[in-house]
Every structure is written in structure tokens, then in C-alpha cells.
Short mmCIF file of C-alpha atoms and ligand atoms in Angstrom, two decimals:
data_model
loop_
_atom_site.label_atom_id
_atom_site.label_comp_id
_atom_site.label_asym_id
_atom_site.label_seq_id
_atom_site.Cartn_x
_atom_site.Cartn_y
_atom_site.Cartn_z
CA UNK A 1 -32.87 -8.35 -14.71
CA UNK A 2 -29.35 -8.62 -13.34
CA UNK A 3 -28.55 -5.23 -14.86
CA UNK A 4 -31.58 -3.70 -13.22
CA UNK A 5 -30.57 -5.09 -9.83
CA UNK A 6 -27.04 -3.86 -10.34
CA UNK A 7 -28.09 -0.35 -11.20
CA UNK A 8 -30.57 -0.24 -8.33
CA UNK A 9 -27.92 -1.19 -5.82
CA UNK A 10 -25.56 1.29 -7.43
CA UNK A 11 -28.17 4.06 -7.07
CA UNK A 12 -28.71 3.04 -3.46
CA UNK A 13 -25.01 3.06 -2.80
CA UNK A 14 -24.48 6.46 -4.42
CA UNK A 15 -27.47 7.82 -2.52
CA UNK A 16 -25.90 6.67 0.76
CA UNK A 17 -22.25 7.46 0.09
CA UNK A 18 -22.28 10.39 -2.33
CA UNK A 19 -21.03 10.59 -5.90
CA UNK A 20 -18.04 8.64 -7.17
CA UNK A 21 -14.75 10.47 -7.11
CA UNK A 22 -13.31 10.98 -10.59
CA UNK A 23 -10.32 13.01 -11.73
CA UNK A 24 -12.38 15.00 -14.23
CA UNK A 25 -14.97 15.96 -11.60
CA UNK A 26 -12.28 17.20 -9.22
CA UNK A 27 -10.31 19.03 -11.94
CA UNK A 28 -13.43 20.79 -13.19
CA UNK A 29 -13.19 24.15 -11.43
CA UNK A 30 -10.08 23.34 -9.37
CA UNK A 31 -8.07 26.55 -9.17
CA UNK A 32 -4.86 25.28 -7.61
CA UNK A 33 -1.52 25.32 -9.39
CA UNK A 34 0.22 22.53 -7.47
CA UNK A 35 -1.99 20.63 -5.00
CA UNK A 36 -4.15 18.02 -6.70
CA UNK A 37 -2.95 18.79 -10.25
CA UNK A 38 -1.97 15.11 -10.55
CA UNK A 39 -4.49 12.63 -9.19
CA UNK A 40 -4.16 8.89 -8.65
CA UNK A 41 -7.55 7.45 -7.76
CA UNK A 42 -8.12 3.86 -6.61
CA UNK A 43 -11.23 1.88 -5.79
CA UNK A 44 -9.52 -0.13 -3.08
CA UNK A 45 -5.92 -0.17 -1.86
CA UNK A 46 -4.10 -0.98 1.37
CA UNK A 47 -3.29 2.61 2.29
CA UNK A 48 -2.90 5.79 0.26
CA UNK A 49 0.25 6.39 2.33
CA UNK A 50 1.97 3.38 0.72
CA UNK A 51 1.29 4.57 -2.82
CA UNK A 52 2.18 8.18 -2.00
CA UNK A 53 5.49 7.09 -0.48
CA UNK A 54 6.36 5.13 -3.60
CA UNK A 55 5.43 8.16 -5.71
CA UNK A 56 7.56 10.46 -3.56
CA UNK A 57 10.55 8.12 -3.82
CA UNK A 58 10.13 8.25 -7.60
CA UNK A 59 10.04 12.07 -7.45
CA UNK A 60 6.41 12.47 -8.44
CA UNK A 61 5.39 16.09 -9.08
CA UNK A 62 4.73 18.07 -5.93
CA UNK A 63 1.04 18.11 -5.05
CA UNK A 64 0.36 14.60 -6.40
CA UNK A 65 -2.71 13.35 -4.55
CA UNK A 66 -3.44 9.67 -4.01
CA UNK A 67 -7.11 9.01 -3.30
CA UNK A 68 -8.87 5.77 -2.39
CA UNK A 69 -12.57 4.94 -2.20
CA UNK A 70 -11.68 2.27 0.37
CA UNK A 71 -8.51 1.36 2.27
CA UNK A 72 -8.05 -2.20 3.46
CA UNK A 73 -5.20 -1.29 5.84
CA UNK A 74 -5.74 2.40 6.52
CA UNK A 75 -3.49 3.54 9.32
CA UNK A 76 -3.58 6.28 11.89
CA UNK A 77 -1.09 7.82 14.28
CA UNK A 78 0.67 5.62 16.81
CA UNK A 79 0.21 2.60 14.54
CA UNK A 80 -3.53 2.46 14.95
CA UNK A 81 -6.02 1.23 12.41
CA UNK A 82 -8.04 3.80 10.44
CA UNK A 83 -11.46 2.76 9.18
CA UNK A 84 -12.16 3.83 5.62
CA UNK A 85 -15.49 2.51 4.43
CA UNK A 86 -16.96 3.77 1.16
CA UNK A 87 -18.20 7.35 1.19
CA UNK A 88 -15.32 8.90 3.12
CA UNK A 89 -12.21 10.74 1.96
CA UNK A 90 -8.82 9.05 2.19
CA UNK A 91 -6.12 11.11 0.52
CA UNK A 92 -2.33 11.40 0.75
CA UNK A 93 -0.52 14.35 -0.77
CA UNK A 94 3.15 14.46 -1.75
CA UNK A 95 5.07 17.63 -0.84
CA UNK A 96 8.72 18.70 -0.97
CA UNK A 97 8.87 21.50 1.60
CA UNK A 98 12.07 22.97 3.01
CA UNK A 99 13.17 21.46 6.31
CA UNK A 100 12.17 24.57 8.27
CA UNK A 101 8.52 23.93 7.36
CA UNK A 102 8.42 20.45 8.87
CA UNK A 103 6.89 21.34 12.24
CA UNK A 104 4.24 23.46 10.54
CA UNK A 105 2.88 20.59 8.41
CA UNK A 106 0.65 19.37 11.24
CA UNK A 107 -0.81 22.84 11.55
CA UNK A 108 -1.12 23.20 7.77
CA UNK A 109 -3.05 19.98 7.27
CA UNK A 110 -5.42 20.32 10.21
CA UNK A 111 -6.21 23.98 9.51
CA UNK A 112 -6.82 23.24 5.83
CA UNK A 113 -9.34 20.52 6.78
CA UNK A 114 -11.02 22.74 9.35
CA UNK A 115 -11.38 25.61 6.85
CA UNK A 116 -12.56 23.31 4.06
CA UNK A 117 -15.23 21.66 6.23
CA UNK A 118 -16.44 24.99 7.54
CA UNK A 119 -16.65 26.56 4.10
CA UNK A 120 -18.38 23.60 2.39
CA UNK A 121 -20.79 22.61 5.16
CA UNK A 122 -20.99 25.57 7.55
CA UNK A 123 -20.29 23.17 10.44
CA UNK A 124 -18.13 24.60 13.21
CA UNK A 125 -14.99 22.55 13.87
CA UNK A 126 -12.29 22.55 16.52
CA UNK A 127 -8.85 20.98 16.64
CA UNK A 128 -7.59 18.53 19.24
CA UNK A 129 -3.84 18.44 19.75
CA UNK A 130 -1.95 17.52 17.75
CA UNK A 131 -4.06 17.18 14.62
CA UNK A 132 -7.56 15.78 15.05
CA UNK A 133 -10.49 17.75 13.71
CA UNK A 134 -13.58 17.60 15.92
CA UNK A 135 -17.23 18.49 15.50
CA UNK A 136 -19.24 18.67 18.71
CA UNK A 137 -16.31 17.02 20.50
CA UNK A 138 -16.19 13.99 18.17
CA UNK A 139 -13.49 13.17 15.66
CA UNK A 140 -14.40 13.84 12.04
CA UNK A 141 -10.89 13.80 10.59
CA UNK A 142 -7.45 12.44 11.38
CA UNK A 143 -4.15 13.55 9.90
CA UNK A 144 -1.02 11.47 9.54
CA UNK A 145 2.26 13.08 8.47
CA UNK A 146 5.17 11.04 7.21
CA UNK A 147 8.48 12.72 6.42
CA UNK A 148 11.82 11.45 5.22
CA UNK A 149 15.03 13.24 6.07
CA UNK A 150 18.22 12.83 4.06
CA UNK A 151 21.27 14.35 5.77
CA UNK A 152 19.84 17.63 7.02
CA UNK A 153 17.34 17.99 4.18
CA UNK A 154 13.71 17.00 4.04
CA UNK A 155 13.47 14.52 1.19
CA UNK A 156 9.69 14.52 1.08
CA UNK A 157 6.60 14.87 3.23
CA UNK A 158 3.31 13.07 2.86
CA UNK A 159 0.14 14.52 4.31
CA UNK A 160 -2.37 11.73 4.92
CA UNK A 161 -5.88 12.98 5.55
CA UNK A 162 -8.92 10.89 6.42
CA UNK A 163 -12.27 12.67 6.61
CA UNK A 164 -15.47 10.93 7.67
CA UNK A 165 -17.77 12.40 5.05
CA UNK A 166 -20.72 10.10 4.36
CA UNK A 167 -20.01 7.26 6.76
CA UNK A 168 -22.93 6.49 9.07
CA UNK A 169 -21.53 5.95 12.54
CA UNK A 170 -24.55 3.86 13.55
CA UNK A 171 -23.01 1.19 11.30
CA UNK A 172 -19.63 1.38 13.09
CA UNK A 173 -20.31 0.71 16.75
CA UNK A 174 -16.59 0.40 17.55
CA UNK A 175 -15.99 4.12 17.04
CA UNK A 176 -19.50 5.54 17.40
CA UNK A 177 -18.81 7.03 20.83
CA UNK A 178 -15.76 9.02 19.72
CA UNK A 179 -16.31 9.71 16.02
CA UNK A 180 -18.73 11.53 13.79
CA UNK A 181 -19.17 12.26 10.07
CA UNK A 182 -20.29 15.26 8.05
CA UNK A 183 -23.39 13.35 6.90
CA UNK A 184 -24.33 12.41 10.46
CA UNK A 185 -23.93 16.02 11.57
CA UNK A 186 -25.93 17.45 8.66
CA UNK A 187 -28.46 14.66 8.13
CA UNK A 188 -27.61 14.49 4.42
CA UNK A 189 -24.80 13.32 2.17
CA UNK A 190 -22.00 15.72 1.29
CA UNK A 191 -20.18 15.94 -2.05
CA UNK A 192 -16.71 14.50 -1.61
CA UNK A 193 -15.62 16.12 -4.87
CA UNK A 194 -16.54 19.56 -3.52
CA UNK A 195 -14.80 18.74 -0.23
CA UNK A 196 -11.63 17.61 -2.00
CA UNK A 197 -11.54 20.71 -4.20
CA UNK A 198 -11.95 22.94 -1.18
CA UNK A 199 -9.32 20.95 0.74
CA UNK A 200 -6.77 21.28 -2.09
CA UNK A 201 -7.47 25.00 -2.39
CA UNK A 202 -7.00 25.54 1.35
CA UNK A 203 -3.86 23.41 1.47
CA UNK A 204 -2.33 25.41 -1.36
CA UNK A 205 -3.28 28.77 0.14
CA UNK A 206 -1.70 27.87 3.48
CA UNK A 207 1.33 26.22 1.85
CA UNK A 208 2.05 29.32 -0.23
CA UNK A 209 1.69 31.38 2.96
CA UNK A 210 4.28 29.19 4.70
CA UNK A 211 6.75 29.78 1.87
CA UNK A 212 6.32 33.52 2.18
CA UNK A 213 7.17 33.24 5.88
CA UNK A 214 3.62 33.42 7.31
CA UNK A 215 3.36 31.43 10.53
CA UNK A 216 0.32 29.19 11.05
CA UNK A 217 0.97 28.95 14.77
CA UNK A 218 -1.49 31.63 15.97
CA UNK A 219 -4.37 30.33 13.85
CA UNK A 220 -3.67 26.73 14.89
CA UNK A 221 -3.44 27.65 18.57
CA UNK A 222 -6.66 29.69 18.43
CA UNK A 223 -8.58 26.71 17.09
CA UNK A 224 -7.26 24.14 19.56
CA UNK A 225 -10.02 22.88 21.87
CA UNK A 226 -7.28 21.39 24.05
CA UNK A 227 -5.82 24.60 25.50
CA UNK A 228 -6.81 25.34 29.09
CA UNK A 229 -8.56 21.98 29.49
CA UNK A 230 -7.86 19.19 31.98
CA UNK A 231 -6.35 16.35 29.97
CA UNK A 232 -4.84 12.91 30.23
CA UNK A 233 -1.82 12.39 28.00
CA UNK A 234 -0.64 8.96 26.91
CA UNK A 235 2.89 9.11 25.56
CA UNK A 236 4.34 5.66 24.99
CA UNK A 237 3.82 3.77 28.26
CA UNK A 238 3.66 7.00 30.18
CA UNK A 239 0.36 8.48 31.38
CA UNK A 240 0.18 12.04 32.76
CA UNK A 241 -2.71 14.09 34.06
CA UNK A 242 -2.76 17.84 34.10
CA UNK A 243 -3.92 20.92 32.27
CA UNK A 244 -3.00 21.64 28.67
CA UNK A 245 -1.43 25.01 29.34
CA UNK A 246 -0.27 25.92 25.87
CA UNK A 247 1.44 24.73 22.70
CA UNK A 248 4.81 25.88 21.43
CA UNK A 249 5.68 27.01 17.92
CA UNK A 250 7.24 23.63 17.11
CA UNK A 251 3.83 22.04 17.73
CA UNK A 252 4.55 20.42 21.09
CA UNK A 253 2.05 20.48 23.94
CA UNK A 254 2.93 22.15 27.23
CA UNK A 255 1.31 20.19 30.03
CA UNK A 256 1.02 21.63 33.54
CA UNK A 257 1.16 18.45 35.60
CA UNK A 258 -0.71 17.92 38.85
CA UNK A 259 2.54 18.34 40.83
CA UNK A 260 2.98 21.81 39.31
CA UNK A 261 5.78 20.91 36.88
CA UNK A 262 5.61 21.79 33.17
CA UNK A 263 6.16 19.01 30.63
CA UNK A 264 6.73 19.34 26.92
CA UNK A 265 4.96 16.56 25.01
CA UNK A 266 6.00 15.97 21.41
CA UNK A 267 4.29 12.66 20.65
CA UNK A 268 1.20 11.40 22.35
CA UNK A 269 -2.48 11.04 22.59
CA UNK A 270 -4.62 13.46 24.52
CA UNK A 271 -8.01 12.72 26.07
CA UNK A 272 -9.95 15.78 27.07
CA UNK A 273 -11.35 15.29 30.57
CA UNK A 274 -14.65 16.74 31.70
CA UNK A 275 -14.27 19.93 33.74
CA UNK A 276 -15.18 19.05 37.34
CA UNK A 277 -14.90 20.94 40.63
CA UNK A 278 -11.85 18.81 41.52
CA UNK A 279 -9.88 19.29 38.32
CA UNK A 280 -10.83 22.72 37.27
P1 ATP B 301 -5.45 -2.29 18.97
O1 ATP B 301 -4.31 -3.04 18.37
O2 ATP B 301 -5.14 -1.64 20.31
O3 ATP B 301 -6.77 -3.00 18.96
P2 ATP B 301 -6.16 -0.85 16.56
O4 ATP B 301 -5.04 -0.85 15.59
O5 ATP B 301 -7.33 -1.73 16.28
O6 ATP B 301 -5.60 -1.04 18.07
P3 ATP B 301 -7.04 1.30 17.96
O7 ATP B 301 -5.91 1.40 18.92
O8 ATP B 301 -8.36 0.78 18.40
O9 ATP B 301 -6.61 0.55 16.64
O10 ATP B 301 -7.11 2.74 17.41
C1 ATP B 301 -7.86 3.17 16.34
C2 ATP B 301 -8.25 4.55 16.77
O11 ATP B 301 -8.69 5.33 15.68
C3 ATP B 301 -9.33 4.45 17.71
O12 ATP B 301 -9.31 5.52 18.59
C4 ATP B 301 -10.49 4.49 16.74
O13 ATP B 301 -11.60 4.77 17.48
C5 ATP B 301 -10.04 5.56 15.80
N1 ATP B 301 -10.56 5.52 14.42
C6 ATP B 301 -10.35 4.60 13.47
N2 ATP B 301 -10.99 4.91 12.32
C7 ATP B 301 -11.60 6.08 12.57
C8 ATP B 301 -12.42 6.93 11.80
N3 ATP B 301 -12.74 6.68 10.52
N4 ATP B 301 -12.87 8.06 12.39
C9 ATP B 301 -12.57 8.37 13.66
N5 ATP B 301 -11.79 7.61 14.45
C10 ATP B 301 -11.32 6.47 13.92
C1 BTN B 302 -5.17 9.53 13.01
O1 BTN B 302 -6.06 10.25 13.43
O2 BTN B 302 -4.64 8.69 13.72
C2 BTN B 302 -4.71 9.73 11.60
C3 BTN B 302 -5.59 9.10 10.59
C4 BTN B 302 -5.10 9.31 9.17
C5 BTN B 302 -5.92 8.57 8.15
C6 BTN B 302 -5.51 8.90 6.75
S1 BTN B 302 -6.66 8.30 5.54
C7 BTN B 302 -5.55 8.70 4.27
C8 BTN B 302 -4.20 8.25 4.75
N1 BTN B 302 -4.01 6.84 4.53
C9 BTN B 302 -3.87 6.17 5.67
O3 BTN B 302 -3.68 4.95 5.76
N2 BTN B 302 -3.93 7.01 6.70
C10 BTN B 302 -4.16 8.37 6.30
#
């Protein structure tokens, strides 16, 4: 009886959240040579970033991917909390790129997610500066990059990627207005294993391109929903209004302020404002 109840709730849970993530399922048909060739998969941990950092400090093989079904202390940019209920993707990937590639990692990660989502689901995505992935103006993925410099060398980089795959936003009122998931957009669950495989493949393709000197800047810029839009930028305690005029090759945002001056923003949070007669 207990067993029956257990398996019923397991079926229900898998129906709602998609299949379980296992190393063998991901490896089956994964064509990468580096990204995702070593997988550490956890049911529940604080944050995949913590484990990935430890791995990087111990010189884990490049491409090691730390995946969690749930994170109890998932974190986002600017020290914010990141919700990771069951059914989503939370992954951190260890890389050892040359220092010159550091600025491009934001572009690399967000473009890889955008391409992977579009190829697996057919959903059109856009990017919001610096590295959010949006569907119909709502956030479906966040990217967190942690790097460690030693002297003038990059010791390691960790790409932390959180994708709302099968989460139902109706169950998460606190972010429902600003966030979405692939399942909510499509009206059906999406295979996280297929998404991860596609993500690893895209990451590797773009990473190899970077090494051969291919810039990601044009592709990143083309996909940014932010350019040309009236925005409010929060940078520390500072709040500026203006138009997002462009982005530079180092990834910073060029904001045309209301007084006509041009500001370069390197760290911050952008809210896209509605286009009105007054502001645009
Ligand atoms: P505070 O200390 O100010 O309450 P916090 O650490 O609780 O902050 P917030 O500042 O509320 O976090 O920031 C979390 C941000 O990330 C919010 O914008 C939230 O809506 C968003 N967020 C968290 N998890 C997700 C997710 N899975 N998908 C999309 N957005 C998310
Ligand atoms: C953001 O949009 O602020 C970035 C969110 C990054 C979330 C991912 S989930 C995997 C990895 N582990 C974390 O704790 N954070 C990143």
C-alpha cells in the first residue's frame, strides 16, 4: 500500500516536473568533447556554485558540470536569491579560459542558453542586458559568472545557469509577474536532459569559436532586447533613467541619460520601461 502511494506520487511528480536527470541519460548521445564530460549530480544542495568552486580549486577537469535537482540557497546576481524548485535546471560549469576571454563569458553563456532553448522548444527568446534570457518579456533564465584572478591570469571561471524549465509560475506568486518557464510557455513539460545536452553542445561550440578568435559581440548585441529602449538602471545605490544606446565589446551598457550625457554601466540591473510619448 505504502509502495503504491509512493510510486503514484512519484509518477505525479515526474509528470509535473519532467524526467529525473541522470548522468547516463545526459551522456547518451552527448557529442561534446569537454563540456559536460564529467557530471556531478545532486538531489539537493545549497548552490551548484559552491560545489563548482570547490571543484575548480581542486583543478577539476575543464567542462565539469555540477547539477542540482533543487538548491536550498540558490543565488543570483547582486546577491539575490534564486528559486530552484524541482523540475528546473540549475547547473554550474567549470572553465579555465584565457584572461582575454573573460568579458565574453557573459555573452557565451546567455547566447548558448538562447540557442539551446530555441532549438529544443522553438520558442523565440531575447536577451536583457547583461545576461537574462527572456521569453515574451519575462525571465526564463539567469546567468551568474564567477571568476578568480591570480596575478594577471584567470585561475578559473564558473558559469552558473538557472533555467526555469518545468516550474509552474502559478505556484510562485513572488516572481509570477516577472518570470516564466518553458512549460508555462508551451503548455507541456520539457525534457531537461535534452535541454542540458543542447546547452552543453552550444556552450562548447561557442567556446571553441572564442578560442579561434571569433567574437560573440555582434550576435549578443543583435539579440539584446535592451538596445534602443527607455530603461531605468540601478547600479549600487545609484538610479539612472535614459535610453540604452548600445553595448561595448567588453559587455558594458552605454546609457544615454536624460541630460544628454553618455554613461558606461558595468554592473547593474536594468528595467525596461514601456515606450510612451514622453520617453520615446
Ligand atoms: P531581498 O533581500 O531584497 O528580499 P532576495 O535575496 O529575496 O532580496 P530579491 O532581491 O527579491 O532576492 O531578488 C531575487 C530576484 O530574482 C528577483 O527579481 C526575483 O524575482 C528573481 N528570481 C528568483 N528566482 C527566479 C527564477 N527562478 N526565475 C526568475 N526570476 C527569479
Ligand atoms: C540571476 O539572474 O541573477 C542569475 C541567476 C543564476 C542562477 C544559477 S542556478 C545555477 C547556479 N547556482 C546558483 O546558486 N546560481 C546559479
